[in-house]
Coordinates of C-alpha atoms and ligand atoms in Angstrom, one line a residue:
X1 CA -34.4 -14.5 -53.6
X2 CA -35.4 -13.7 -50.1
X3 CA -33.1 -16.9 -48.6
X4 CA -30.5 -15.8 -50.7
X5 CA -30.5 -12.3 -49.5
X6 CA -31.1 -14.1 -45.8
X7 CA -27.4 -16.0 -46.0
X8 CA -25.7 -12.9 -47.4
X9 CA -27.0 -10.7 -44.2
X10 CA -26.0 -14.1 -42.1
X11 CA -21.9 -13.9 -44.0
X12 CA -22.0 -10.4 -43.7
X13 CA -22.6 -10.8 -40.2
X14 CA -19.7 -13.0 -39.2
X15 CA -17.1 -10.7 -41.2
X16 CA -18.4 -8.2 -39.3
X17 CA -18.1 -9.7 -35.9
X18 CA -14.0 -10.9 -37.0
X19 CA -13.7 -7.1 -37.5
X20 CA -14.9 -5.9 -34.2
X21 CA -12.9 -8.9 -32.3
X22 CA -9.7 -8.2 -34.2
X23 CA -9.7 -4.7 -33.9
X24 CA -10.2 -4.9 -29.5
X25 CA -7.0 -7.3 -29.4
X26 CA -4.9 -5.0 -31.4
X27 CA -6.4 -1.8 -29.3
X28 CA -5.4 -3.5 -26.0
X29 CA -2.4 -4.9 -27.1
X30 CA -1.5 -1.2 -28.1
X31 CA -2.4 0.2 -24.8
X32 CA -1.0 -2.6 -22.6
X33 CA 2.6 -2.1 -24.6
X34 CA 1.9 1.5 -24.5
X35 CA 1.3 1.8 -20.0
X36 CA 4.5 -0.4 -19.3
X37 CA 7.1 1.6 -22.2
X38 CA 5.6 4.4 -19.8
X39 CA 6.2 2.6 -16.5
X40 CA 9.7 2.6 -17.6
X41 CA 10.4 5.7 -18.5
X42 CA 9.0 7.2 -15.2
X43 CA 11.1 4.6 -13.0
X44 CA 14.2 6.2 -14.9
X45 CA 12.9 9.6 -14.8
X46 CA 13.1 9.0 -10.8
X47 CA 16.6 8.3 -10.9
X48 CA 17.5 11.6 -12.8
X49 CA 18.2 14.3 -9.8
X50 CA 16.9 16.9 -12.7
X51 CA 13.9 15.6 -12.4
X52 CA 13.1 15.9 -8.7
X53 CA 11.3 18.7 -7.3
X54 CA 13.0 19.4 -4.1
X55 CA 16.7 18.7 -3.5
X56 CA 17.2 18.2 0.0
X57 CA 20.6 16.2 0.1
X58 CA 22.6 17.0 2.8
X59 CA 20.2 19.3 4.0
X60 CA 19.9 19.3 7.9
X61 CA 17.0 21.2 9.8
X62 CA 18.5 21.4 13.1
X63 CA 22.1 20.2 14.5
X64 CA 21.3 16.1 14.3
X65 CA 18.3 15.2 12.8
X66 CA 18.7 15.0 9.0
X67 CA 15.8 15.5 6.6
X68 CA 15.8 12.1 4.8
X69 CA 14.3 12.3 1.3
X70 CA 14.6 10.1 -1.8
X71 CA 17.6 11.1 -2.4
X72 CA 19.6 10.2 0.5
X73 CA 18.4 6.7 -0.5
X74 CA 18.7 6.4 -4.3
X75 CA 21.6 3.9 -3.6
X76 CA 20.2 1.8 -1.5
X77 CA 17.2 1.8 -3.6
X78 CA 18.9 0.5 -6.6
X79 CA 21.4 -2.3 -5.2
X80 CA 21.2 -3.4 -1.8
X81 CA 24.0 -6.2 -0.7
X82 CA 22.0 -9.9 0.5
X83 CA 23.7 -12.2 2.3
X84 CA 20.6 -14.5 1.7
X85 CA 21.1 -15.9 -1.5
X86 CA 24.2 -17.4 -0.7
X87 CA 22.5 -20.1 1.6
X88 CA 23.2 -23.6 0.3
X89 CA 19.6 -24.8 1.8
X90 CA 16.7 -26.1 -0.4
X91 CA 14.0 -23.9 -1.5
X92 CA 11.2 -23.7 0.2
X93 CA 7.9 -26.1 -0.7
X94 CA 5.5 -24.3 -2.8
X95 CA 2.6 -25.0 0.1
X96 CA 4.0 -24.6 3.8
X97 CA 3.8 -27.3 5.7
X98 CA 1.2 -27.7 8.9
X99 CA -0.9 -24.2 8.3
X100 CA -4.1 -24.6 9.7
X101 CA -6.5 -23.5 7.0
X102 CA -9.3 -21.2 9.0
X103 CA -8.7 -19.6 12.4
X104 CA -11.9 -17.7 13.1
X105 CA -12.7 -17.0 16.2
X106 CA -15.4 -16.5 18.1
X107 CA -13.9 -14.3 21.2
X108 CA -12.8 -11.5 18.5
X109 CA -14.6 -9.0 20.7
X110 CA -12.8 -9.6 24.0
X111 CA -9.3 -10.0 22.5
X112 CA -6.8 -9.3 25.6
X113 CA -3.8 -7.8 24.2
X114 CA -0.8 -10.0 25.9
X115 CA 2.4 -8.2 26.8
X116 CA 5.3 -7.9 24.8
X117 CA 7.6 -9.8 26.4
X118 CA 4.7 -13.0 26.7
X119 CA 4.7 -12.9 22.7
X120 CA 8.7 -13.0 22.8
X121 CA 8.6 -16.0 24.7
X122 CA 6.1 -17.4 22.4
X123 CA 8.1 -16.6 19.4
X124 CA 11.8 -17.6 20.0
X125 CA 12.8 -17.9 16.6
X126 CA 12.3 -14.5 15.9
X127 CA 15.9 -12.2 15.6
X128 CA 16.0 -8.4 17.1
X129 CA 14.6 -6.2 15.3
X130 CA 11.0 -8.5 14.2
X131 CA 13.3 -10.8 11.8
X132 CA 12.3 -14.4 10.9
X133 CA 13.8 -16.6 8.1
X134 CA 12.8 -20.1 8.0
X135 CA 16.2 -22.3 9.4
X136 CA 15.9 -25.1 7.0
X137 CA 14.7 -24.0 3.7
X138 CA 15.3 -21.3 1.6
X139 CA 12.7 -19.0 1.9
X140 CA 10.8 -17.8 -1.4
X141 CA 10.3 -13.9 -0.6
X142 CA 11.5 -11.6 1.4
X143 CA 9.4 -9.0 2.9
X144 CA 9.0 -5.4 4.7
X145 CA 6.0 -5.4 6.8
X146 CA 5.2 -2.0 7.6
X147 CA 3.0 -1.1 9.9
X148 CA 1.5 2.8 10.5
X149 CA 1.2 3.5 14.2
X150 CA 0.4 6.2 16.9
X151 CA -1.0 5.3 20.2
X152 CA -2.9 2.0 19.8
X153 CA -0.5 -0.1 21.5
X154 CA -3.0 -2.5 22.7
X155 CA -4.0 -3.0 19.0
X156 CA -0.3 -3.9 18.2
X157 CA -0.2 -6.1 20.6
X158 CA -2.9 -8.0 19.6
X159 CA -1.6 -7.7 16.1
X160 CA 1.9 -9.2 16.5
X161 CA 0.4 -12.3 19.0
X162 CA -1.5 -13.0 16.5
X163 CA 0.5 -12.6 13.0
X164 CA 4.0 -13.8 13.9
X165 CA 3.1 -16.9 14.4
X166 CA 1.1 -16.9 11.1
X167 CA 3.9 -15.3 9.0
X168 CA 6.6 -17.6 10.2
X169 CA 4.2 -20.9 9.5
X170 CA 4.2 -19.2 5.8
X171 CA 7.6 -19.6 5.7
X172 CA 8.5 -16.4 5.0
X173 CA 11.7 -14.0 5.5
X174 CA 10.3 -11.2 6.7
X175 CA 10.8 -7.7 8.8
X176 CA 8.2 -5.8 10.7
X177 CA 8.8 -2.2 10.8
X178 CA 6.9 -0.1 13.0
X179 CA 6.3 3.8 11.5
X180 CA 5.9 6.1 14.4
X181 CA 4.5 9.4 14.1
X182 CA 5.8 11.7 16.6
X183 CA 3.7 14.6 18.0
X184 CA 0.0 15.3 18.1
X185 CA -0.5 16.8 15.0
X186 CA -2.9 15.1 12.2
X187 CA -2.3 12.1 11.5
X188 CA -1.0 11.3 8.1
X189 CA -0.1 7.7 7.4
X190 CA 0.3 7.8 3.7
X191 CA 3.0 9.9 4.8
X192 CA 4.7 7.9 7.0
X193 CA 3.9 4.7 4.7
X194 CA 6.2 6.1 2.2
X195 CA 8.8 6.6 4.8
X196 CA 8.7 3.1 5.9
X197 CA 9.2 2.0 2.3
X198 CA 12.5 4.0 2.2
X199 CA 13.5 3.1 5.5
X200 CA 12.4 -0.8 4.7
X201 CA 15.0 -0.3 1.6
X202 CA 17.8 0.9 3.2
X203 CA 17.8 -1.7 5.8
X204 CA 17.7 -4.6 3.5
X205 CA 17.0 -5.5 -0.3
X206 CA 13.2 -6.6 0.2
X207 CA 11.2 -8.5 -2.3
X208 CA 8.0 -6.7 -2.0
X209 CA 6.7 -4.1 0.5
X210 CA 2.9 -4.9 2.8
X211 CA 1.3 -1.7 4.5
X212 CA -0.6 -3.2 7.2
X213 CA -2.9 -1.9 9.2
X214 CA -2.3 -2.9 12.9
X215 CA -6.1 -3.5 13.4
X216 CA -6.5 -6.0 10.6
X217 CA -6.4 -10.1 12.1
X218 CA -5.9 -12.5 9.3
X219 CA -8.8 -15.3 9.5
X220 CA -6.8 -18.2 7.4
X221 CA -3.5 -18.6 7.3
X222 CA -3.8 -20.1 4.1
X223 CA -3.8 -16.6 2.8
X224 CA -0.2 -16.6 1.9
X225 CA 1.9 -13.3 2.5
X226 CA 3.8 -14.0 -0.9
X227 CA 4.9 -11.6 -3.7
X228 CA 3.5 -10.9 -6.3
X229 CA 4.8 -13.0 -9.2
X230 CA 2.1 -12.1 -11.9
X231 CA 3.4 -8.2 -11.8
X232 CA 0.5 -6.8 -10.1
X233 CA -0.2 -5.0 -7.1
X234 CA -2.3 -7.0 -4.3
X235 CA -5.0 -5.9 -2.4
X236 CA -5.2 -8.4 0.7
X237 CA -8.2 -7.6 2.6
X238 CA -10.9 -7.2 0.1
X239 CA -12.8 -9.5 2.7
X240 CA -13.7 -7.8 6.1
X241 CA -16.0 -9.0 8.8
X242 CA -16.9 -4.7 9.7
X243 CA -18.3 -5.6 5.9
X244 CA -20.0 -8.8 6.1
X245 CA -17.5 -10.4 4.2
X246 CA -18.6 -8.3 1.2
X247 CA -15.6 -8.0 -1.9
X248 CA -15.5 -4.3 -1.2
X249 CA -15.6 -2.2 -4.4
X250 CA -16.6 0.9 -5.6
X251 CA -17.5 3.6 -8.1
X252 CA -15.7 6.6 -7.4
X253 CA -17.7 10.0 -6.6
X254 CA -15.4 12.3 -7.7
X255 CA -12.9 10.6 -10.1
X256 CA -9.9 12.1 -12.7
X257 CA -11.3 12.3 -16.1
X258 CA -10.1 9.2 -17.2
X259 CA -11.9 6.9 -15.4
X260 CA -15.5 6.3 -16.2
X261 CA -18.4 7.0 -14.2
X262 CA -19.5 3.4 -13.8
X263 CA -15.9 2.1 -13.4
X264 CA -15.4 0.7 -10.4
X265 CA -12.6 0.3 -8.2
X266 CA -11.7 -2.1 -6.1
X267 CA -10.5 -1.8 -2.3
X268 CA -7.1 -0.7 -1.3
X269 CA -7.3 -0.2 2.3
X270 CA -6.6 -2.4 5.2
X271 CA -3.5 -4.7 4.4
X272 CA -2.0 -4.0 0.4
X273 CA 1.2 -5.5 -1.1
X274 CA 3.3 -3.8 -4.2
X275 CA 6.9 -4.6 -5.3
X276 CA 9.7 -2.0 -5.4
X277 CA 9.2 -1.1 -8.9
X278 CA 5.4 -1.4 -8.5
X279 CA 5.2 1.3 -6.0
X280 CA 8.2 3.5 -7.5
X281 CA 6.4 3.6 -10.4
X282 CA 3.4 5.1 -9.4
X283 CA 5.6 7.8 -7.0
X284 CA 4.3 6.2 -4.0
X285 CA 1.3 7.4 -2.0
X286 CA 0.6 11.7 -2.5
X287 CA 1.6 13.0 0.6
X288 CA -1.3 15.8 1.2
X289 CA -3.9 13.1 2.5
X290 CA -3.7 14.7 6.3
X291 CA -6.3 12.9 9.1
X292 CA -8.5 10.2 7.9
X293 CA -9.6 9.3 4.1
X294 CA -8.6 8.9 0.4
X295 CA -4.6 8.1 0.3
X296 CA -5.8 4.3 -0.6
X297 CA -7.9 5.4 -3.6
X298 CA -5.6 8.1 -4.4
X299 CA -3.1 4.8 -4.3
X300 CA -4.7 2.8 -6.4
X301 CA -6.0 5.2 -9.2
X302 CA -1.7 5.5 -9.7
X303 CA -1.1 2.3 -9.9
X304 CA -3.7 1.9 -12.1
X305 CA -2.7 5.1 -14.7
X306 CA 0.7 2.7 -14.6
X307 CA -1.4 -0.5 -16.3
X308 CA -1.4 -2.7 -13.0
X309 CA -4.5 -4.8 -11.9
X310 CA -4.9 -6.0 -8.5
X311 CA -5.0 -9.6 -8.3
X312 CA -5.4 -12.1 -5.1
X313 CA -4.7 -16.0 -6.1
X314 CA -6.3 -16.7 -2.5
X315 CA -9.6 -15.3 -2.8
X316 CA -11.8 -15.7 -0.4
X317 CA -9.1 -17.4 2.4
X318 CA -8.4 -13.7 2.3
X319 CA -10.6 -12.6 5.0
X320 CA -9.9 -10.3 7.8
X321 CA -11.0 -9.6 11.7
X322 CA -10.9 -5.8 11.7
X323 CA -10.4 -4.6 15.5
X324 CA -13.1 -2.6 16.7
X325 CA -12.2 1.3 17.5
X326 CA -12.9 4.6 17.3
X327 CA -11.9 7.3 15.0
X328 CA -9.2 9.2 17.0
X329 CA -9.5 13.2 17.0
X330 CA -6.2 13.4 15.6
X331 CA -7.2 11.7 12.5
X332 CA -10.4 13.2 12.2
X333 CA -11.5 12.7 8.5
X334 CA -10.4 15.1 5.7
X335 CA -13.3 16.9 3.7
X336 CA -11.1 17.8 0.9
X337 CA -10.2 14.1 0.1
X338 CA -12.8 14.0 -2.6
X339 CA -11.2 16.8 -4.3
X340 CA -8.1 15.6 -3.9
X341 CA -9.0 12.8 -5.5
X342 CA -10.1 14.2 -8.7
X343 CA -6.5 15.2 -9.1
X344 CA -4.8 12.2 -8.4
X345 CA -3.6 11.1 -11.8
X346 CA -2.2 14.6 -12.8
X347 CA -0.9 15.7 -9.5
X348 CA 0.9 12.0 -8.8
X349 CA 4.1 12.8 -10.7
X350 CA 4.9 16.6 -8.8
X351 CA 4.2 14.6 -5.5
X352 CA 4.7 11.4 -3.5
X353 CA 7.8 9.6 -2.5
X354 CA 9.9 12.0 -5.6
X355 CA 9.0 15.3 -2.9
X356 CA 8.8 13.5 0.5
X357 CA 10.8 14.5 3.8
X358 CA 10.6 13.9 7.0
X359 CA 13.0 13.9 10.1
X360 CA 14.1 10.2 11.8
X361 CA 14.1 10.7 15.2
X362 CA 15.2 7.3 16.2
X363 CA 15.5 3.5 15.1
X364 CA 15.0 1.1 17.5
X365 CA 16.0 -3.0 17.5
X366 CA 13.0 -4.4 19.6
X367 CA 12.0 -8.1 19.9
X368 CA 9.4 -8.1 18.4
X369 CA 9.4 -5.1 15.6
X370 CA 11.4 -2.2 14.3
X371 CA 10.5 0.8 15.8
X372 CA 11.4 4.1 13.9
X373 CA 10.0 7.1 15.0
X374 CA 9.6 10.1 12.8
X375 CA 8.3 13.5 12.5
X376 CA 6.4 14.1 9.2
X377 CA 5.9 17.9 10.0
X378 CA 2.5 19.5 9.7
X379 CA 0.3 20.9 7.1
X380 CA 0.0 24.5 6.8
X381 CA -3.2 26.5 8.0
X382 CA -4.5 26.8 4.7
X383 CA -4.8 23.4 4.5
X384 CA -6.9 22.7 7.8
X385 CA -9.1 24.7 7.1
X386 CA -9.4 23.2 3.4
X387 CA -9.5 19.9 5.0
X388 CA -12.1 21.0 8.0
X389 CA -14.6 23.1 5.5
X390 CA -18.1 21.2 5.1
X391 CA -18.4 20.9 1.6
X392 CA -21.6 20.9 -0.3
X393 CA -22.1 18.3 -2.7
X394 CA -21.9 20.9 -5.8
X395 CA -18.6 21.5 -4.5
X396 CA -17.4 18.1 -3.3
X397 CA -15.1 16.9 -6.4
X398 CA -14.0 20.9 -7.8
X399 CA -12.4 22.6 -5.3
X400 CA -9.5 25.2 -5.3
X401 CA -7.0 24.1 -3.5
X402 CA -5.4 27.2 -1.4
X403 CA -2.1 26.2 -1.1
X404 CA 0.8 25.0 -3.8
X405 CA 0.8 21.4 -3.3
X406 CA 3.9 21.7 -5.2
X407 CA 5.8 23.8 -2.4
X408 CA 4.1 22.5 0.4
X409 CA 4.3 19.5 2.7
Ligands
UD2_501 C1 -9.6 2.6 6.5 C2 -8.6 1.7 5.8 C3 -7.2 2.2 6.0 C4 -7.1 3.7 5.5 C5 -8.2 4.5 6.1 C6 -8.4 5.8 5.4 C7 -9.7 -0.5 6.3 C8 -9.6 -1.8 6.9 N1 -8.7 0.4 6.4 O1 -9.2 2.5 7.9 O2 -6.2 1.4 5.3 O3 -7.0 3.7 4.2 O4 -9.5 3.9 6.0 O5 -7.5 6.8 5.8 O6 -10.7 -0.2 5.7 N2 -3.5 4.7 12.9 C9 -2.9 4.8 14.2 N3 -3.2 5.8 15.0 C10 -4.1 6.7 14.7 C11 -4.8 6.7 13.5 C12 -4.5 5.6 12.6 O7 -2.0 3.9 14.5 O8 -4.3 7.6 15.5 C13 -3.1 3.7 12.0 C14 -3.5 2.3 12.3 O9 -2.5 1.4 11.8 C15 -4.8 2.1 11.6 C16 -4.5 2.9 10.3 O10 -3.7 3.9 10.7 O11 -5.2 0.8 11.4 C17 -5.8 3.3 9.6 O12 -6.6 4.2 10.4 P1 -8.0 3.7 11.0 O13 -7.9 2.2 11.4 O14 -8.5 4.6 12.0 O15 -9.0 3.9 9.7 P2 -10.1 2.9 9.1 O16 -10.3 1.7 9.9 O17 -11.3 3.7 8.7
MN502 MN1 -9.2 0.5 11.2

C-alpha cells in the first residue's frame, strides 16, 4: 500500500509540473503578443496630429529661427529618399576585413588631443559633413552617430582620432552629428539627444540611431557598430574601465510600480543604439532631466514598458576607455531625478520627442562632423529649485513636482 500510494504522489507530481510549465509559455506568449500590438498602436498614435500635445507647426519665436518640433519632421520621418540602395556593388562581408581585435592602451591617461585638421589628413576618405561609406562594398547599415556636446573640445578630439578610423574599418556608412547646446544654462542632453534624432532623420534615412558619449574610447574594434537585427535596443558600453570592467547593472531605488523591487536593470549610459521605430516607440528620451542624472534609466524603463530587451552579440569585446573629467557646474547633478524616475512609465507618453522644441541656430558641414547648434531653452524656476533641493531619503522617490510637466519645457 504505502509504494503504491508512493508512485501515485510521484504521477501526481509530473502532471503537476506540465501544468505549471504550460501555463508560463502561454502567460508570456500572451504578454509578449500583448507589448508589441501596443508598440504599434503608439507608433501610429504618433503620427495622428490629434494626438500631440503641443502644435508648434509653423510657429516661429523670433524673425528667423523656427521652433522645430516633431512635426515639422513627420515626413521625413516616415520616407526619406536613399540614393544608396541603388549601388550595383557587393554586399559587404559579414566580418570586416583587417580589424585588429584589442586596442588597449596603456597611455590612456596622457591622451594628447590632435588637431582637427591632423585627423583630416589622417582620414581622407571621409566626405564633408563626418560621412564615410565603404567604396567597394555595399555597406550593411547605415548610421547616425550622435554625439551630445558643450565645451569639451579636447575630449572630441580625442574621440574622433580615435573612432573614425575604427568605424570606417567596420565598414560602416555612417554620419557623426555633433548636438551643440548653446548658452550657459543647465545642461540637458536628453534634450538635445532627441534633437539630434530628428535632425539625423531629416538629413538622411538612417538604419539605426547611436548616442555617444564623446568621452567613451572603444577598446576592440571587434565590437561592431551594427544594427540591431534581433529587434532590440543595445546597450554598448556595459563594460567600463571607471568600473573595473564590471557588467554594470542595477536595482532601481525609486522605480514605477511595475517594476519589482529586486528587478534589476541593466546600464544605459555611455554609448546606446535603438532603431527608428525602437526609439519612436517609446517617445524618445523625457525631456525634464536638466543637469546631470536619470534620462538613461528613465530611457530604458520606456523601452522596456514597450517589450524590448537589451541585447549585445559582442559581449565582452564591448569595453570602453571612459576619459577622465570633472563634473562641470553647468551640469551639476539633478536631486529630483529619483522622483522623476518613479514616473517614468506614466509620464513617457505626455512627454519626450511627441512635446519637444527647440530653436536650430545653425548647421555646419565640417570635415570631420556635423555641427548643429541649438538652443533647448531653459527650465523654469520652479524647477531649479526642485532639482537643487537636498532631498531626504523619506522623500527621495515621492515628490510633488511644482510645475506642469505637461506645459512646461
Ligand atoms: C553618465 C553616463 C551618461 C549620462 C550621465 C547621466 C557613462 C559612461 N555615461 O555620464 O551617458 O547618462 O551619466 O546624466 O556612465 N556633456 C558635454 N558637456 C557638458 C556636460 C556633458 O559635452 O558640460 C556631454 C558629453 O558628451 C558627456 C555626456 O554629456 O560625455 C555625459 O555627461 P558626463 O560625461 O559628464 O556624465 P557621466 O560621465 O557621469
Ligand atoms: Mn562621462
Amino acid at each position: 500500500m504505502p509504494l503504491h500510494l508512493a508512485s501515485y504522489i510521484k504521477r501526481m507530481k509530473k502532471i503537476l509540473w506540465g501544468f505549471i510549465i504550460a501555463s508560463f509559455f502561454i502567460v508570456t506568449y500572451k504578454t509578449i503578443k500583448g507589448n508589441r500590438d501596443h508598440i504599434h498602436s503608439l507608433i501610429n498614435s504618433f503620427k495622428s496630429k490629434e494626438d500631440f500635445i503641443f502644435d508648434f507647426f509653423n510657429q516661429t519665436e523670433n524673425a528667423d529661427t523656427k521652433v522645430f518640433s516633431l512635426d515639422n519632421f513627420t515626413l521625413f520621418l516616415d520616407d526619406n529618399p536613399d540614393k544608396l540602395e541603388e549601388y550595383d556593388l557587393p554586399l559587404c562581408p559579414q566580418k570586416p576585413p583587417g580589424l585588429k581585435g584589442n586596442l588597449r592602451r596603456q597611455d590612456y591617461l596622457d591622451l594628447t588631443p590632435p588637431p582637427f585638421e591632423k585627423i583630416s589628413i589622417d582620414n581622407p576618405r571621409l566626405s564633408i559633413g563626418g560621412r564615410y561609406t565603404p567604396k567597394h562594398c555595399r555597406p550593411r547599415y547605415k548610421l547616425a552617430i550622435i554625439i551630445p556636446l558643450r565645451g569639451r573640445i579636447r575630449q572630441l578630439q580625442v574621440l574622433l582620432a580615435h573612432m573614425h578610423p575604427i568605424w570606417q574599418g567596420q565598414q560602416l556608412d555612417y554620419t557623426v552629428y555633433v548636438m551643440w547646446q548653446s548658452g550657459e544654462h543647465l545642461f540637458n542632453k536628453a534634450k538635445i539627444m532627441n534633437a539630434g534624432f530628428l535632425e539625423a532623420s531629416k538629413d538622411r534615412k538612417y538604419d539605426c540611431y547611436v548616442f555617444h558619449d564623446v568621452d567613451m574610447l572603444l577598446e576592440n574594434d571587434e565590437c561592431l557598430y551594427w544594427c540591431p537585427t534581433e529587434d532590440n535596443p543595445r546597450s554598448l558600453s556595459v563594460y567600463v574601465d571607471k568600473f573595473f570592467y564590471r557588467y554594470k547593472s542595477y536595482t532601481l531605488k525609486c522605480r514605477p510600480s511595475n517594476i519589482r523591487r529586486t528587478q534589476t536593470v541593466p546600464y544605459f549610459g555611455g554609448v546606446v543604439m535603438v532603431t527608428k521605430s525602437q526609439f519612436m516607440s517609446a517617445n524618445g528620451f523625457s525631456n525634464i532631466y536638466w543637469g546631470w542624472g536619470g534620462e538613461d534609466n528613465d530611457l530604458y524603463l520606456r523601452l522596456w514598458n514597450q517589450g524590448y530587451q537589451l541585447h549585445n552579440p559582442y559581449g565582452k569585446s564591448c569595453s570602453y576607455h571612459m576619459i577622465r573629467h570633472k563634473k562641470e557646474k553647468s551640469n551639476a547633478e539633478n536631486k529630483g531625478h529619483f522622483a522623476l524616475m518613479t514616473h517614468a512609465i506614466t509620464r513617457m507618453k505626455y512627454e519626450g520627442l511627441n512635446t519637444l522644441r527647440y530653436k536650430r541656430l545653425s548647421t555646419k558641414r565640417e570635415p570631420l562632423f556635423t555641427n548643429i547648434t541649438i538652443d533647448v531653452g531653459q527650465p523654469i524656476k520652479q524647477y531649479v529649485d526642485f532639482m537643487m533641493y537636498n532631498v531626504t531619503d523619506d522623500e527621495l522617490c515621492h515628490r510633488s513636482m511644482p510645475w506642469d510637466f505637461q506645459h512646461s519645457n
